[in-house]
mmCIF file of C-alpha atoms in Angstrom:
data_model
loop_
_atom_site.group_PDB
_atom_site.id
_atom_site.type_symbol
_atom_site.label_atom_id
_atom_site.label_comp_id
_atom_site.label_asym_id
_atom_site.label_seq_id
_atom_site.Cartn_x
_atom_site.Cartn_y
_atom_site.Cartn_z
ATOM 1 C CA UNK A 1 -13.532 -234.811 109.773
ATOM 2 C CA UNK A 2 -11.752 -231.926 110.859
ATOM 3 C CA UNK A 3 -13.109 -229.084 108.420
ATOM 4 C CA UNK A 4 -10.308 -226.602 109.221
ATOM 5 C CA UNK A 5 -7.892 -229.100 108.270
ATOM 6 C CA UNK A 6 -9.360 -229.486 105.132
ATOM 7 C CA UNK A 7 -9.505 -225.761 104.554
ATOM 8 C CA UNK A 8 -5.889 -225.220 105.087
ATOM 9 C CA UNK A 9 -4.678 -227.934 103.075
ATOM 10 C CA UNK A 10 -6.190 -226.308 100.324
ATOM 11 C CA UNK A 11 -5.262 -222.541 100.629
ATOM 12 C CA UNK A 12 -1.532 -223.453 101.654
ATOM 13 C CA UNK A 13 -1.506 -225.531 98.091
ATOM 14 C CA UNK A 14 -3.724 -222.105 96.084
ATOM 15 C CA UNK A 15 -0.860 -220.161 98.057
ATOM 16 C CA UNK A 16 1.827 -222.099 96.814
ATOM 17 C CA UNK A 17 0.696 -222.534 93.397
ATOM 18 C CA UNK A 18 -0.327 -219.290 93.312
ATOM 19 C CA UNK A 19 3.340 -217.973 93.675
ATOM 20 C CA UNK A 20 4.454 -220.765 91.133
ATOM 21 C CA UNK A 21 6.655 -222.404 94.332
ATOM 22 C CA UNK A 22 7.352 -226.162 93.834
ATOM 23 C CA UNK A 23 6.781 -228.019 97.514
ATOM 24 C CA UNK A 24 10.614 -228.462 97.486
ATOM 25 C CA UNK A 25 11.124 -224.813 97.045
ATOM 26 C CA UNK A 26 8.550 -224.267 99.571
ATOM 27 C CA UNK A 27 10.034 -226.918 102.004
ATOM 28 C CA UNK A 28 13.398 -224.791 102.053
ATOM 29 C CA UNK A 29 11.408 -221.217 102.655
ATOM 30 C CA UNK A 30 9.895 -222.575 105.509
ATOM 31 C CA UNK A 31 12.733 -224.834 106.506
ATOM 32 C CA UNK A 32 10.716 -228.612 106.713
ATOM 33 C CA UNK A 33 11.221 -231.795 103.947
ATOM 34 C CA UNK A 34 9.069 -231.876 101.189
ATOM 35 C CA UNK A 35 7.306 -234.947 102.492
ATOM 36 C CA UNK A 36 5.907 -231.955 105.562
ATOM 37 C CA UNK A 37 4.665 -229.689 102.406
ATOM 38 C CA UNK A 38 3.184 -232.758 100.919
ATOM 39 C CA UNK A 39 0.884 -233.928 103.914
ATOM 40 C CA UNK A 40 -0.091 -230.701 104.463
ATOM 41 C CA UNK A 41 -1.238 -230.367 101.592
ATOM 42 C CA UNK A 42 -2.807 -233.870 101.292
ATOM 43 C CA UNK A 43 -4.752 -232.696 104.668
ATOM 44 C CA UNK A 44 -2.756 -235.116 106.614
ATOM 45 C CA UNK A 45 -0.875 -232.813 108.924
ATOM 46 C CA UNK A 46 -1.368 -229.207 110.193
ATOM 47 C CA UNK A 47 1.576 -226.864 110.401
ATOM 48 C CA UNK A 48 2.508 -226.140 114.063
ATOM 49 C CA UNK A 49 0.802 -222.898 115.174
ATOM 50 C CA UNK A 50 4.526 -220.985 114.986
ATOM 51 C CA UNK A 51 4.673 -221.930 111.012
ATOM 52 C CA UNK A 52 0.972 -221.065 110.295
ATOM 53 C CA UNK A 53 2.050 -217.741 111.358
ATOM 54 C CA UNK A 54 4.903 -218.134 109.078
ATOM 55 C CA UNK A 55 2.951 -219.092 106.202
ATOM 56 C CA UNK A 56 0.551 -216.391 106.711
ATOM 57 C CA UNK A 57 3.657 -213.610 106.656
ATOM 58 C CA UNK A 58 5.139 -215.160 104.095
ATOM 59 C CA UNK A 59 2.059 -215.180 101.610
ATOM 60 C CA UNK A 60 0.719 -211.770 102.821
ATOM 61 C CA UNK A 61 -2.380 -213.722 104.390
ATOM 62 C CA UNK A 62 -4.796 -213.182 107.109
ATOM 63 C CA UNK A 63 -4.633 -216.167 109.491
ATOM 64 C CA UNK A 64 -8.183 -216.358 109.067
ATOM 65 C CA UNK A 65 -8.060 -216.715 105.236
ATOM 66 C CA UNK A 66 -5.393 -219.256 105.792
ATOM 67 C CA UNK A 67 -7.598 -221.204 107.863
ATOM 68 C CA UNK A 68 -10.836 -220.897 106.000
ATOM 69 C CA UNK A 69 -12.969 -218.807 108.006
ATOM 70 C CA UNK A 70 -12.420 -215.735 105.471
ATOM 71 C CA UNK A 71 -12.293 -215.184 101.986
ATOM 72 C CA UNK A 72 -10.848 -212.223 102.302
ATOM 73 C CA UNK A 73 -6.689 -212.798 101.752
ATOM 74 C CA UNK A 74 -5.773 -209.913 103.631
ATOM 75 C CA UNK A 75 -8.208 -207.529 105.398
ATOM 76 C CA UNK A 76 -5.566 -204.605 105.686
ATOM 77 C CA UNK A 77 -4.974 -204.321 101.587
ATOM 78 C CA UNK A 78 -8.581 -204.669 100.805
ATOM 79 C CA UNK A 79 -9.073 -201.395 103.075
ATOM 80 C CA UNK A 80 -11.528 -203.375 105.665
ATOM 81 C CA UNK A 81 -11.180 -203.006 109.227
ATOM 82 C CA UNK A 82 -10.676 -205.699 111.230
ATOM 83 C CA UNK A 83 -14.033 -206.258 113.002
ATOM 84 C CA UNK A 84 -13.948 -209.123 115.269
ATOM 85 C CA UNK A 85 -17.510 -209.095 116.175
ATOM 86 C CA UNK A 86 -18.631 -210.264 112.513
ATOM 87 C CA UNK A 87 -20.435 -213.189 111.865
ATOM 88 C CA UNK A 88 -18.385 -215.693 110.873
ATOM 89 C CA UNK A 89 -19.444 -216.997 107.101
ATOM 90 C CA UNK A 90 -19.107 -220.859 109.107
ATOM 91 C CA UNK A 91 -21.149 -222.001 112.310
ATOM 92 C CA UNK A 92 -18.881 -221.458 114.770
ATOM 93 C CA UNK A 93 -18.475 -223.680 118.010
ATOM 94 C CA UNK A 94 -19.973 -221.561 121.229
ATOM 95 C CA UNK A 95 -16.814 -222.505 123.022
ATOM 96 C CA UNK A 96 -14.987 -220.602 120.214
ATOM 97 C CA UNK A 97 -16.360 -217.361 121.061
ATOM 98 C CA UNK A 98 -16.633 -217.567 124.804
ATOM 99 C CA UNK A 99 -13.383 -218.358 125.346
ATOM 100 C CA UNK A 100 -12.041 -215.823 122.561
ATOM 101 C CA UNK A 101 -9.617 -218.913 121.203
ATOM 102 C CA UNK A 102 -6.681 -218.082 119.545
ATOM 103 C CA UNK A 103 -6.415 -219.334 115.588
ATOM 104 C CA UNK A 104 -3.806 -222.190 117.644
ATOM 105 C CA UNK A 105 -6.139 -222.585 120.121
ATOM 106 C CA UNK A 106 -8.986 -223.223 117.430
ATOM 107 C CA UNK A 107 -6.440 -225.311 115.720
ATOM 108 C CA UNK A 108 -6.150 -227.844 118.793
ATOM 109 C CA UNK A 109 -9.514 -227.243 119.669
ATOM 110 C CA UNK A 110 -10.454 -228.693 116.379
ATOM 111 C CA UNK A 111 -7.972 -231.529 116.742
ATOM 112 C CA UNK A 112 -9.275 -232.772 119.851
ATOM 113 C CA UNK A 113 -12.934 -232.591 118.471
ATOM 114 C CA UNK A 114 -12.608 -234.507 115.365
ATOM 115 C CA UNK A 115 -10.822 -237.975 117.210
ATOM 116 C CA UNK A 116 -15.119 -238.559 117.856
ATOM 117 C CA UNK A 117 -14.752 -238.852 113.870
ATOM 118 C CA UNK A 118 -15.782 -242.061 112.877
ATOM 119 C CA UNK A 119 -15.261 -244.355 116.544
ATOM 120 C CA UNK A 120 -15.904 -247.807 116.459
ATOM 121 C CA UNK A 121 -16.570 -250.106 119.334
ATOM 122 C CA UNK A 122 -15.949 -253.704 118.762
ATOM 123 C CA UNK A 123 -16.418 -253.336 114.759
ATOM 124 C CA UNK A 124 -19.232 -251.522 114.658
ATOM 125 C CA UNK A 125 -19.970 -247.524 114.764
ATOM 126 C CA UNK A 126 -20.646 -246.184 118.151
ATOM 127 C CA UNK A 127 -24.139 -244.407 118.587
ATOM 128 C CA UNK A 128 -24.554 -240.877 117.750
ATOM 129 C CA UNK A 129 -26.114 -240.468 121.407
ATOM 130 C CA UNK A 130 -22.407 -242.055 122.544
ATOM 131 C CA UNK A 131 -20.358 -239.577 119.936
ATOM 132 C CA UNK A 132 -22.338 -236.757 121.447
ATOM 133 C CA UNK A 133 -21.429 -237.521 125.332
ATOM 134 C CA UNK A 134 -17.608 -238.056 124.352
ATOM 135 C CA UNK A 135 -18.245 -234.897 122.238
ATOM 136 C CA UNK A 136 -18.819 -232.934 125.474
ATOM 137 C CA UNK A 137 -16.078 -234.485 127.692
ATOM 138 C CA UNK A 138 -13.876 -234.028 125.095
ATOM 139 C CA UNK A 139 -14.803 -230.375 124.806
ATOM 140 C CA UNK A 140 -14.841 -230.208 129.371
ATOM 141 C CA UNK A 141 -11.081 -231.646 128.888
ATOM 142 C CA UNK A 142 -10.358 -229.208 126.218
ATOM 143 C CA UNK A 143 -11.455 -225.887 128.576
ATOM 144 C CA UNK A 144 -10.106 -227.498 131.907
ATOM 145 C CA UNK A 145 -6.475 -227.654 129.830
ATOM 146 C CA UNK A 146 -7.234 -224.403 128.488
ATOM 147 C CA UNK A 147 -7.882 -222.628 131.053
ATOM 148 C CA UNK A 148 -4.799 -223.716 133.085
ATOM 149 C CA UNK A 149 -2.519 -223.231 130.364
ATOM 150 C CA UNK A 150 -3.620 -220.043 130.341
ATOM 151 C CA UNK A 151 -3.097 -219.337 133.884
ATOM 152 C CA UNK A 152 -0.314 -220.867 134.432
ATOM 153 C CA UNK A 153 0.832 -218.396 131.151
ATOM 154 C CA UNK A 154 -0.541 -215.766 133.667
ATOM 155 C CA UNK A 155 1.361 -216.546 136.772
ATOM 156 C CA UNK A 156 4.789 -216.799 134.428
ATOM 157 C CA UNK A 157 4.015 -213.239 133.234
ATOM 158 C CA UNK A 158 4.028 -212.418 137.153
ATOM 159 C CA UNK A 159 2.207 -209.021 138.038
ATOM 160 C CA UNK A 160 3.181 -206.042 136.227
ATOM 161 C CA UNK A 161 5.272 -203.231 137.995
ATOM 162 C CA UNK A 162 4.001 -199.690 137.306
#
């Protein structure tokens, strides 16, 4: 399953708890029902990328504490620089760092990895040689739609005038 799901279910409910917040409370702060707080929480949903950053600013949290890849709550207060050539303490996806994704772009990129989950084919469990081919398109289809969101981000921004 996806394993940054998991991790941010349970930080955003150590967060919560942590600043003695019920989900209803929580719900109004970031401005979604309680049943939102409660599958996040329950690893059902993911915030959007714009209310990760939220949650992050709210609770005084390093997006990548938030989403698991840090232990470290916030890099800043603990008087560590922010080196982003570390090793990260999980085995991190090659795509990850070639492309330099974005915590929302690892986010989605995580999303569109785990639907090879558990697959099925006619009742029974596709082969692992199968899961890894639709592993790779799925990762080709991720960078194509990457990389032309990210021009077409580029030709909105137009050239910049000196």
């Amino acid at each position: 399953m996806n394993e940054i799901k998991y991790k941010i279910k349970d930080r955003i409910t150590d967060l919560r708890k942590e600043k003695k917040l019920t989900q209803e409370k929580m719900a109004k702060i970031f401005n979604v029902g309680i049943s939102t707080i409660s599958m996040w929480e329950q690893g059902q949903r993911i915030p959007r990328p714009k209310l990760l950053q939220e949650i992050c600013d709210y609770f005084n949290v390093d997006m990548d504490y938030l989403m698991g890849r840090s232990d470290i709550k916030n890099r800043y207060q603990a008087g560590l620089k922010y080196d982003w050539e570390e090793e990260p303490s999980n085995p991190v996806d090659p795509i990850i760092e070639e492309y330099k994704l974005s915590p929302e772009e690892i986010v989605e990129f995580e999303k569109v990895i785990s639907i090879n989950g558990a697959l099925m084919f006619n009742g029974k469990e596709v082969s692992q040689e199968d899961k890894e081919e639709l592993e790779q398109t799925l990762k080709r289809i991720f960078i194509r739609s990457l990389l032309l969101k990210r021009a077409k981000e580029r030709d909105e921004n137009g050239p910049k005038n000196s």
